[in-house]
Short mmCIF file of C-alpha atoms and ligand atoms in Angstrom, two decimals:
data_model
loop_
_atom_site.label_atom_id
_atom_site.label_comp_id
_atom_site.label_asym_id
_atom_site.label_seq_id
_atom_site.Cartn_x
_atom_site.Cartn_y
_atom_site.Cartn_z
CA MET A 724 -69.63 -43.19 -41.03
CA ALA A 725 -72.19 -40.40 -42.75
CA GLN A 726 -72.23 -39.32 -45.77
CA LEU A 727 -70.19 -36.79 -46.36
CA THR A 728 -71.85 -33.30 -48.39
CA THR A 729 -70.43 -30.04 -49.53
CA GLY A 730 -72.52 -27.24 -49.14
CA GLY A 731 -72.26 -26.40 -45.46
CA SER A 732 -74.80 -27.80 -43.85
CA GLN A 733 -72.17 -29.18 -40.86
CA GLY A 734 -71.96 -25.23 -39.84
CA TYR A 735 -69.02 -24.61 -42.23
CA LEU A 736 -67.62 -24.81 -45.82
CA ARG A 737 -64.44 -26.98 -45.62
CA ILE A 738 -61.81 -25.43 -47.53
CA ALA A 739 -58.45 -27.40 -48.30
CA THR A 740 -55.54 -25.46 -48.63
CA GLU A 741 -52.39 -28.07 -48.88
CA GLU A 742 -53.87 -29.95 -52.59
CA ALA A 743 -51.70 -31.14 -54.89
CA PHE A 744 -51.79 -31.32 -59.25
CA SER A 745 -48.90 -31.50 -61.59
CA THR A 746 -48.40 -31.30 -65.25
CA PRO A 747 -47.03 -33.47 -68.37
CA GLU A 748 -44.38 -30.48 -68.77
CA LEU A 749 -43.59 -31.16 -64.66
CA ILE A 750 -43.50 -35.01 -65.34
CA ALA A 751 -41.25 -34.67 -68.55
CA ALA A 752 -38.42 -32.96 -66.71
CA PHE A 753 -38.77 -34.91 -63.48
CA ARG A 754 -38.24 -38.15 -66.30
CA ASP A 755 -35.17 -36.16 -67.34
CA GLU A 756 -33.50 -35.45 -64.27
CA LEU A 757 -34.00 -39.04 -63.41
CA ALA A 758 -32.21 -40.45 -66.10
CA ALA A 759 -29.35 -37.84 -65.97
CA PRO A 760 -26.05 -39.53 -64.25
CA ASP A 761 -26.41 -39.40 -60.73
CA PRO A 762 -29.29 -38.25 -59.82
CA ASP A 763 -30.33 -36.37 -56.86
CA PRO A 764 -31.58 -39.47 -54.01
CA GLY A 765 -34.55 -37.89 -53.19
CA LEU A 766 -36.20 -37.16 -56.12
CA GLN A 767 -35.43 -40.85 -56.63
CA SER A 768 -37.02 -41.91 -54.32
CA LEU A 769 -40.15 -40.03 -53.86
CA ILE A 770 -40.84 -38.79 -57.66
CA GLY A 771 -38.90 -42.37 -58.55
CA PHE A 772 -41.65 -44.18 -56.05
CA TYR A 773 -44.59 -42.00 -57.35
CA LEU A 774 -44.49 -42.17 -61.07
CA ASP A 775 -43.37 -45.90 -61.86
CA HIS A 776 -44.42 -48.08 -59.00
CA PRO A 777 -47.45 -50.47 -60.17
CA ALA A 778 -48.71 -50.40 -56.45
CA GLU A 779 -52.72 -49.19 -56.35
CA ARG A 780 -51.64 -45.92 -54.59
CA PRO A 781 -49.33 -44.43 -56.86
CA GLN A 782 -50.90 -45.53 -59.43
CA PHE A 783 -54.22 -43.33 -58.46
CA ILE A 784 -51.65 -40.76 -57.18
CA ALA A 785 -50.14 -40.19 -60.48
CA LYS A 786 -53.66 -40.24 -62.25
CA ALA A 787 -55.41 -37.95 -59.77
CA LEU A 788 -52.44 -35.54 -59.73
CA LEU A 789 -53.33 -34.26 -63.90
CA ASP A 790 -57.13 -34.17 -63.29
CA LEU A 791 -58.20 -30.69 -62.97
CA GLY A 792 -61.59 -31.55 -63.64
CA GLU A 793 -64.77 -34.10 -63.31
CA GLY A 794 -62.18 -36.95 -61.15
CA ARG A 795 -60.88 -34.30 -59.10
CA LEU A 796 -64.75 -33.09 -58.45
CA ALA A 797 -66.19 -35.95 -57.64
CA ASP A 798 -63.23 -37.13 -55.24
CA MET A 799 -64.37 -33.47 -53.54
CA ASP A 800 -67.56 -34.58 -53.18
CA ALA A 801 -67.14 -37.93 -52.66
CA ARG A 802 -65.01 -36.46 -49.05
CA GLY A 803 -67.23 -33.10 -49.01
CA ILE A 804 -64.55 -31.11 -50.15
CA ASP A 805 -65.89 -27.67 -51.27
CA ARG A 806 -62.85 -25.52 -52.12
CA GLN A 807 -59.42 -26.82 -52.83
CA ILE A 808 -56.31 -24.70 -52.38
CA LEU A 809 -54.07 -26.43 -55.40
CA ALA A 810 -50.00 -26.01 -55.33
CA LEU A 811 -48.03 -27.63 -58.34
CA THR A 812 -46.78 -30.85 -56.69
CA ALA A 813 -43.13 -31.26 -55.05
CA PRO A 814 -40.54 -31.02 -55.59
CA ALA A 815 -41.92 -28.82 -58.37
CA THR A 816 -39.48 -27.00 -60.21
CA ASN A 817 -37.31 -26.89 -57.45
CA ALA A 818 -35.16 -29.93 -58.57
CA VAL A 819 -35.38 -28.96 -61.97
CA HIS A 820 -31.17 -27.87 -62.89
CA ASP A 821 -31.90 -26.42 -66.48
CA VAL A 822 -33.44 -22.94 -64.61
CA ASP A 823 -35.12 -21.66 -67.97
CA ARG A 824 -36.87 -24.93 -67.95
CA ALA A 825 -37.86 -24.56 -64.48
CA ALA A 826 -39.38 -21.06 -64.83
CA MET A 827 -41.01 -22.36 -68.47
CA ILE A 828 -42.78 -25.29 -66.27
CA ALA A 829 -44.09 -22.90 -63.46
CA GLU A 830 -45.56 -20.17 -65.53
CA THR A 831 -47.62 -23.15 -67.87
CA ALA A 832 -48.43 -24.60 -64.48
CA ASN A 833 -49.85 -21.39 -63.43
CA ASP A 834 -51.49 -21.05 -66.92
CA ARG A 835 -53.12 -24.24 -67.16
CA LEU A 836 -54.03 -23.83 -62.94
CA ALA A 837 -55.28 -20.54 -63.30
CA GLU A 838 -57.82 -21.80 -66.27
CA ALA A 839 -58.86 -24.82 -64.14
CA CYS A 840 -59.45 -22.09 -61.36
CA ARG A 841 -61.74 -19.62 -64.35
CA ALA A 842 -63.65 -23.45 -65.19
CA HIS A 843 -64.77 -23.95 -61.35
CA PRO A 844 -64.42 -20.72 -59.34
CA ASP A 845 -66.51 -21.96 -56.62
CA ARG A 846 -64.17 -24.91 -56.06
CA PHE A 847 -60.74 -24.31 -57.18
CA SER A 848 -58.02 -21.69 -56.07
CA GLY A 849 -54.12 -21.59 -56.80
CA MET A 850 -51.32 -20.85 -55.74
CA ALA A 851 -47.94 -19.47 -57.96
CA ALA A 852 -45.44 -22.02 -58.97
CA CYS A 853 -42.06 -20.04 -59.60
CA ALA A 854 -38.31 -20.83 -60.20
CA PRO A 855 -36.38 -19.54 -57.11
CA GLN A 856 -33.16 -20.44 -59.27
CA ASP A 857 -33.96 -17.17 -61.50
CA ALA A 858 -35.25 -14.62 -58.67
CA PRO A 859 -35.99 -11.59 -60.98
CA ARG A 860 -37.74 -13.95 -63.33
CA ALA A 861 -39.52 -15.31 -59.71
CA ALA A 862 -40.54 -11.97 -59.21
CA ARG A 863 -41.93 -11.14 -62.14
CA GLU A 864 -44.11 -14.53 -62.29
CA ILE A 865 -45.55 -13.88 -58.77
CA GLU A 866 -46.64 -10.36 -59.38
CA ARG A 867 -48.27 -11.32 -63.21
CA ALA A 868 -49.54 -14.87 -61.64
CA VAL A 869 -51.44 -12.29 -58.90
CA THR A 870 -52.17 -9.70 -60.50
CA LYS A 871 -53.23 -11.45 -63.94
CA LEU A 872 -54.47 -14.60 -63.40
CA GLY A 873 -55.72 -14.18 -59.85
CA LEU A 874 -53.32 -16.77 -58.26
CA LYS A 875 -53.77 -16.84 -54.12
CA ALA A 876 -50.04 -17.21 -52.41
CA VAL A 877 -46.83 -18.64 -53.92
CA VAL A 878 -45.86 -22.32 -53.24
CA ILE A 879 -42.26 -23.01 -52.57
CA ASN A 880 -41.02 -27.25 -51.95
CA SER A 881 -38.26 -26.23 -49.42
CA HIS A 882 -34.89 -25.96 -50.64
CA ILE A 883 -33.85 -25.13 -54.13
CA LEU A 884 -31.09 -27.62 -54.94
CA GLY A 885 -29.81 -27.85 -51.57
CA GLU A 886 -30.38 -24.28 -50.62
CA TYR A 887 -32.08 -22.32 -48.56
CA LEU A 888 -34.28 -19.27 -49.20
CA ASP A 889 -32.66 -17.17 -46.91
CA ASN A 890 -29.59 -16.76 -48.91
CA PRO A 891 -30.15 -13.60 -50.27
CA LYS A 892 -29.89 -14.55 -53.81
CA PHE A 893 -33.77 -15.50 -53.38
CA SER A 894 -34.37 -12.14 -51.81
CA GLU A 895 -36.38 -10.56 -54.66
CA VAL A 896 -38.72 -13.97 -54.35
CA LEU A 897 -39.36 -12.47 -51.04
CA GLU A 898 -39.89 -9.04 -51.65
CA ALA A 899 -42.70 -10.01 -54.35
CA ALA A 900 -44.53 -11.98 -52.46
CA GLU A 901 -44.34 -9.37 -49.39
CA ALA A 902 -45.17 -6.72 -52.05
CA MET A 903 -47.94 -8.74 -53.95
CA ASP A 904 -49.09 -9.35 -50.00
CA ALA A 905 -49.09 -13.16 -51.51
CA PRO A 906 -48.03 -15.56 -48.61
CA ILE A 907 -45.34 -18.24 -49.13
CA TYR A 908 -46.57 -21.88 -48.64
CA LEU A 909 -43.43 -23.54 -47.68
CA HIS A 910 -44.16 -27.08 -48.65
CA PRO A 911 -42.14 -29.98 -48.04
CA ASN A 912 -39.34 -31.38 -50.56
CA THR A 913 -37.40 -34.25 -49.74
CA PRO A 914 -33.82 -34.31 -47.17
CA PRO A 915 -30.60 -32.89 -49.83
CA ARG A 916 -28.04 -34.89 -51.07
CA ASN A 917 -26.23 -33.69 -47.45
CA MET A 918 -29.33 -34.42 -45.17
CA ILE A 919 -30.85 -37.61 -46.87
CA GLY A 920 -28.30 -40.25 -45.79
CA PRO A 921 -29.47 -42.19 -42.82
CA MET A 922 -32.94 -41.31 -43.37
CA LEU A 923 -32.65 -42.91 -46.62
CA GLU A 924 -31.36 -45.86 -45.24
CA ALA A 925 -34.04 -46.34 -42.23
CA GLY A 926 -36.90 -45.34 -44.97
CA LEU A 927 -37.69 -42.15 -43.49
CA ASP A 928 -36.98 -39.78 -45.84
CA GLY A 929 -39.80 -39.14 -47.21
CA ALA A 930 -43.52 -37.88 -45.62
CA VAL A 931 -43.48 -40.02 -43.50
CA PHE A 932 -40.24 -38.07 -41.18
CA GLY A 933 -37.28 -36.54 -43.53
CA PHE A 934 -40.04 -33.86 -44.92
CA GLY A 935 -41.10 -32.45 -42.14
CA VAL A 936 -37.40 -32.31 -40.15
CA GLU A 937 -35.96 -31.30 -43.96
CA THR A 938 -38.96 -28.40 -44.13
CA GLY A 939 -39.22 -27.47 -39.94
CA MET A 940 -35.41 -26.44 -40.35
CA HIS A 941 -35.92 -24.25 -43.60
CA ALA A 942 -38.50 -22.08 -41.60
CA LEU A 943 -36.17 -22.13 -38.88
CA ARG A 944 -33.67 -20.47 -41.06
CA LEU A 945 -35.68 -18.27 -41.94
CA ILE A 946 -36.56 -17.22 -38.88
CA THR A 947 -33.24 -17.04 -37.35
CA SER A 948 -31.61 -15.68 -40.15
CA GLY A 949 -33.89 -12.51 -40.02
CA VAL A 950 -35.71 -12.94 -43.01
CA PHE A 951 -38.63 -11.44 -41.35
CA ASP A 952 -37.30 -8.53 -39.97
CA ARG A 953 -35.86 -8.00 -43.49
CA PHE A 954 -39.38 -8.85 -44.65
CA PRO A 955 -42.07 -7.89 -41.55
CA ARG A 956 -45.07 -8.54 -43.57
CA LEU A 957 -43.98 -11.34 -45.26
CA GLN A 958 -46.17 -14.28 -43.79
CA VAL A 959 -45.40 -18.23 -44.72
CA ILE A 960 -47.58 -21.40 -44.39
CA ILE A 961 -46.26 -24.75 -43.18
CA GLY A 962 -48.51 -27.75 -43.26
CA HIS A 963 -47.86 -31.34 -41.52
CA MET A 964 -49.22 -29.10 -38.12
CA GLY A 965 -46.46 -26.77 -37.88
CA GLU A 966 -43.80 -29.75 -39.53
CA ALA A 967 -44.09 -29.96 -35.71
CA LEU A 968 -42.37 -27.07 -34.66
CA PRO A 969 -45.07 -25.82 -31.90
CA PHE A 970 -43.66 -29.09 -29.96
CA TRP A 971 -40.15 -27.51 -29.91
CA MET A 972 -41.17 -23.97 -29.40
CA TYR A 973 -40.27 -23.60 -25.77
CA ARG A 974 -36.58 -25.55 -26.66
CA LEU A 975 -36.20 -23.75 -29.92
CA ASP A 976 -36.76 -20.37 -27.52
CA PHE A 977 -34.49 -21.30 -24.90
CA MET A 978 -31.59 -22.78 -27.05
CA HIS A 979 -31.37 -19.83 -29.64
CA GLN A 980 -31.46 -16.94 -26.96
CA ALA A 981 -28.68 -19.16 -25.28
CA GLY A 982 -26.75 -19.15 -28.86
CA ILE A 983 -27.24 -15.55 -29.14
CA ARG A 984 -25.56 -14.75 -25.82
CA ALA A 985 -22.74 -16.50 -26.50
CA ASN A 986 -21.86 -15.26 -29.61
CA ARG A 987 -21.69 -18.63 -30.55
CA TYR A 988 -22.57 -18.72 -34.13
CA GLU A 989 -21.71 -16.08 -36.86
CA PHE A 990 -25.11 -16.72 -38.68
CA LEU A 991 -27.15 -16.03 -35.39
CA LYS A 992 -28.04 -12.37 -34.53
CA PRO A 993 -30.24 -10.78 -31.86
CA LEU A 994 -33.44 -10.50 -33.77
CA LYS A 995 -36.03 -7.82 -33.38
CA LYS A 996 -38.81 -9.78 -31.99
CA GLU A 997 -36.22 -11.92 -30.07
CA LYS A 998 -38.10 -14.99 -29.58
CA VAL A 999 -38.30 -17.59 -31.92
CA SER A 1000 -41.82 -18.33 -30.41
CA ASN A 1001 -42.83 -14.32 -32.02
CA TYR A 1002 -41.82 -15.45 -35.20
CA LEU A 1003 -44.14 -18.33 -35.54
CA LYS A 1004 -47.27 -16.82 -33.85
CA GLU A 1005 -46.56 -13.69 -36.04
CA ASN A 1006 -45.66 -14.67 -39.36
CA PHE A 1007 -46.64 -18.52 -39.77
CA TYR A 1008 -50.06 -20.11 -40.71
CA MET A 1009 -49.80 -23.44 -40.14
CA THR A 1010 -52.33 -25.88 -41.63
CA ASN A 1011 -52.94 -30.04 -40.79
CA SER A 1012 -52.26 -31.56 -43.81
CA GLY A 1013 -51.52 -35.45 -43.48
CA VAL A 1014 -52.64 -34.96 -39.86
CA ALA A 1015 -56.14 -35.19 -39.04
CA TRP A 1016 -55.20 -35.81 -35.10
CA GLU A 1017 -57.60 -34.01 -32.83
CA PRO A 1018 -54.56 -33.26 -30.23
CA ALA A 1019 -52.01 -31.87 -32.37
CA ILE A 1020 -54.38 -29.77 -33.75
CA LYS A 1021 -56.19 -28.30 -30.34
CA PHE A 1022 -52.18 -27.64 -29.22
CA THR A 1023 -51.26 -25.92 -32.49
CA GLN A 1024 -54.46 -23.76 -31.87
CA ASP A 1025 -53.61 -23.24 -28.17
CA VAL A 1026 -50.12 -22.10 -28.66
CA ILE A 1027 -49.73 -20.62 -31.98
CA GLY A 1028 -53.79 -18.93 -32.30
CA LYS A 1029 -57.11 -20.43 -33.13
CA ASP A 1030 -56.69 -17.69 -36.14
CA ARG A 1031 -53.51 -19.25 -37.51
CA VAL A 1032 -54.88 -23.20 -37.92
CA LEU A 1033 -55.87 -24.09 -41.03
CA TYR A 1034 -57.41 -27.03 -42.68
CA ALA A 1035 -55.32 -29.12 -45.60
CA MET A 1036 -56.51 -32.15 -46.63
CA ASP A 1037 -53.20 -33.46 -48.79
CA TYR A 1038 -54.94 -34.65 -52.10
CA PRO A 1039 -54.16 -36.79 -53.40
CA TYR A 1040 -51.04 -38.34 -51.85
CA GLN A 1041 -53.09 -38.69 -48.22
CA CYS A 1042 -57.20 -38.19 -48.95
CA PRO A 1043 -59.32 -40.66 -46.66
CA ALA A 1044 -62.54 -39.55 -45.95
CA GLU A 1045 -62.75 -41.50 -42.80
CA GLU A 1046 -60.24 -38.34 -41.58
CA VAL A 1047 -62.64 -35.81 -42.66
CA ALA A 1048 -65.60 -37.56 -40.73
CA LYS A 1049 -63.14 -37.59 -38.05
CA LEU A 1050 -62.34 -33.38 -37.98
CA ASP A 1051 -65.98 -33.05 -38.19
CA ALA A 1052 -65.84 -34.99 -34.55
CA MET A 1053 -63.30 -32.81 -33.35
CA ASP A 1054 -64.68 -31.85 -29.88
CA MET A 1055 -64.17 -28.10 -30.28
CA SER A 1056 -67.17 -25.43 -30.32
CA LEU A 1057 -68.77 -24.77 -33.51
CA GLU A 1058 -66.83 -21.52 -34.10
CA ASP A 1059 -63.45 -22.52 -33.45
CA LYS A 1060 -64.46 -24.99 -36.44
CA LYS A 1061 -65.20 -22.89 -38.63
CA MET A 1062 -62.28 -20.74 -38.67
CA PHE A 1063 -60.33 -24.17 -38.89
CA PHE A 1064 -62.01 -25.26 -41.77
CA GLN A 1065 -62.96 -21.79 -43.85
CA THR A 1066 -62.93 -18.87 -42.39
CA ASN A 1067 -58.96 -18.79 -41.75
CA ALA A 1068 -58.56 -19.85 -45.01
CA GLU A 1069 -60.97 -17.51 -46.56
CA ARG A 1070 -58.76 -14.24 -45.07
CA VAL A 1071 -55.19 -16.05 -45.35
CA PHE A 1072 -56.38 -16.53 -49.31
CA LYS A 1073 -58.83 -13.63 -49.80
CA LEU A 1074 -61.44 -15.53 -51.24
MN1 MN B 348 -47.90 -31.84 -49.52
#
């Protein structure tokens, strides 16, 4: 494999848009959640593994998550990544039961992230964390993070202790994101207690499959509940090649329409844009985090639009340099590759 370099000599910069970091405050809260009686099985499976497992990969990840300086920059250099768009790692504050503590963790993380972005303005940009459990405070924090700290988006790690963003109690969060013109990155969480059972039993609860199922459903709930009719300018970014939703699109449209015609569910109401796919094409961006796979990327570009598919690495969870080289080598015009790696991210995150 040829040496990967930053600086754009291949014809585009590489901007990675779903890159994770952590804070000591968040780690302390995770430890307290895991020590409490009857901890959440998803948190236990995910964070229990990444905090303390002696294997080489979780040890590397635990260390890399806390590095917002030289170690991270060296890893980016070695992989040819010009810029990371950073977000507080999953499930972040969504799994913290003490609401005040959750909000404090998000606010401190935003301050730390803004400081790193100020120290390395040509390498780091960031997304705001918040604690949706306290929606008015989360809305104020989103406004502070965008206007005062210069953060570019909002990260929400899918379900909030088993609740979903279409619940009207979270309306102020969506309203603030829309008002600030800040996209929401709907990042995965492990499935909640009432969904995780058979996945956990089969070792399929995490990034391997459960993440995509849970987050894909969350994204669909936002559409079918009419969130985008209430907040038409709201934009949501989903990773992992759109959590496989592009591949489902035809059947989603058919069965959703059939369900509405039959008045089958109280939850399902006719939508202004009618089809689920119209919202996927007009209110969503999709990144390829964790999916360094040319056919899936091209399929998504084809059905969602080339201007809506962005590059992401998912550092430090999945970051082989070979994946970057593989994506550079895609059979795709230089113009389209530049949109994928660089210019779509510059537009969406206002870089
Ligand atoms: Mn991720």
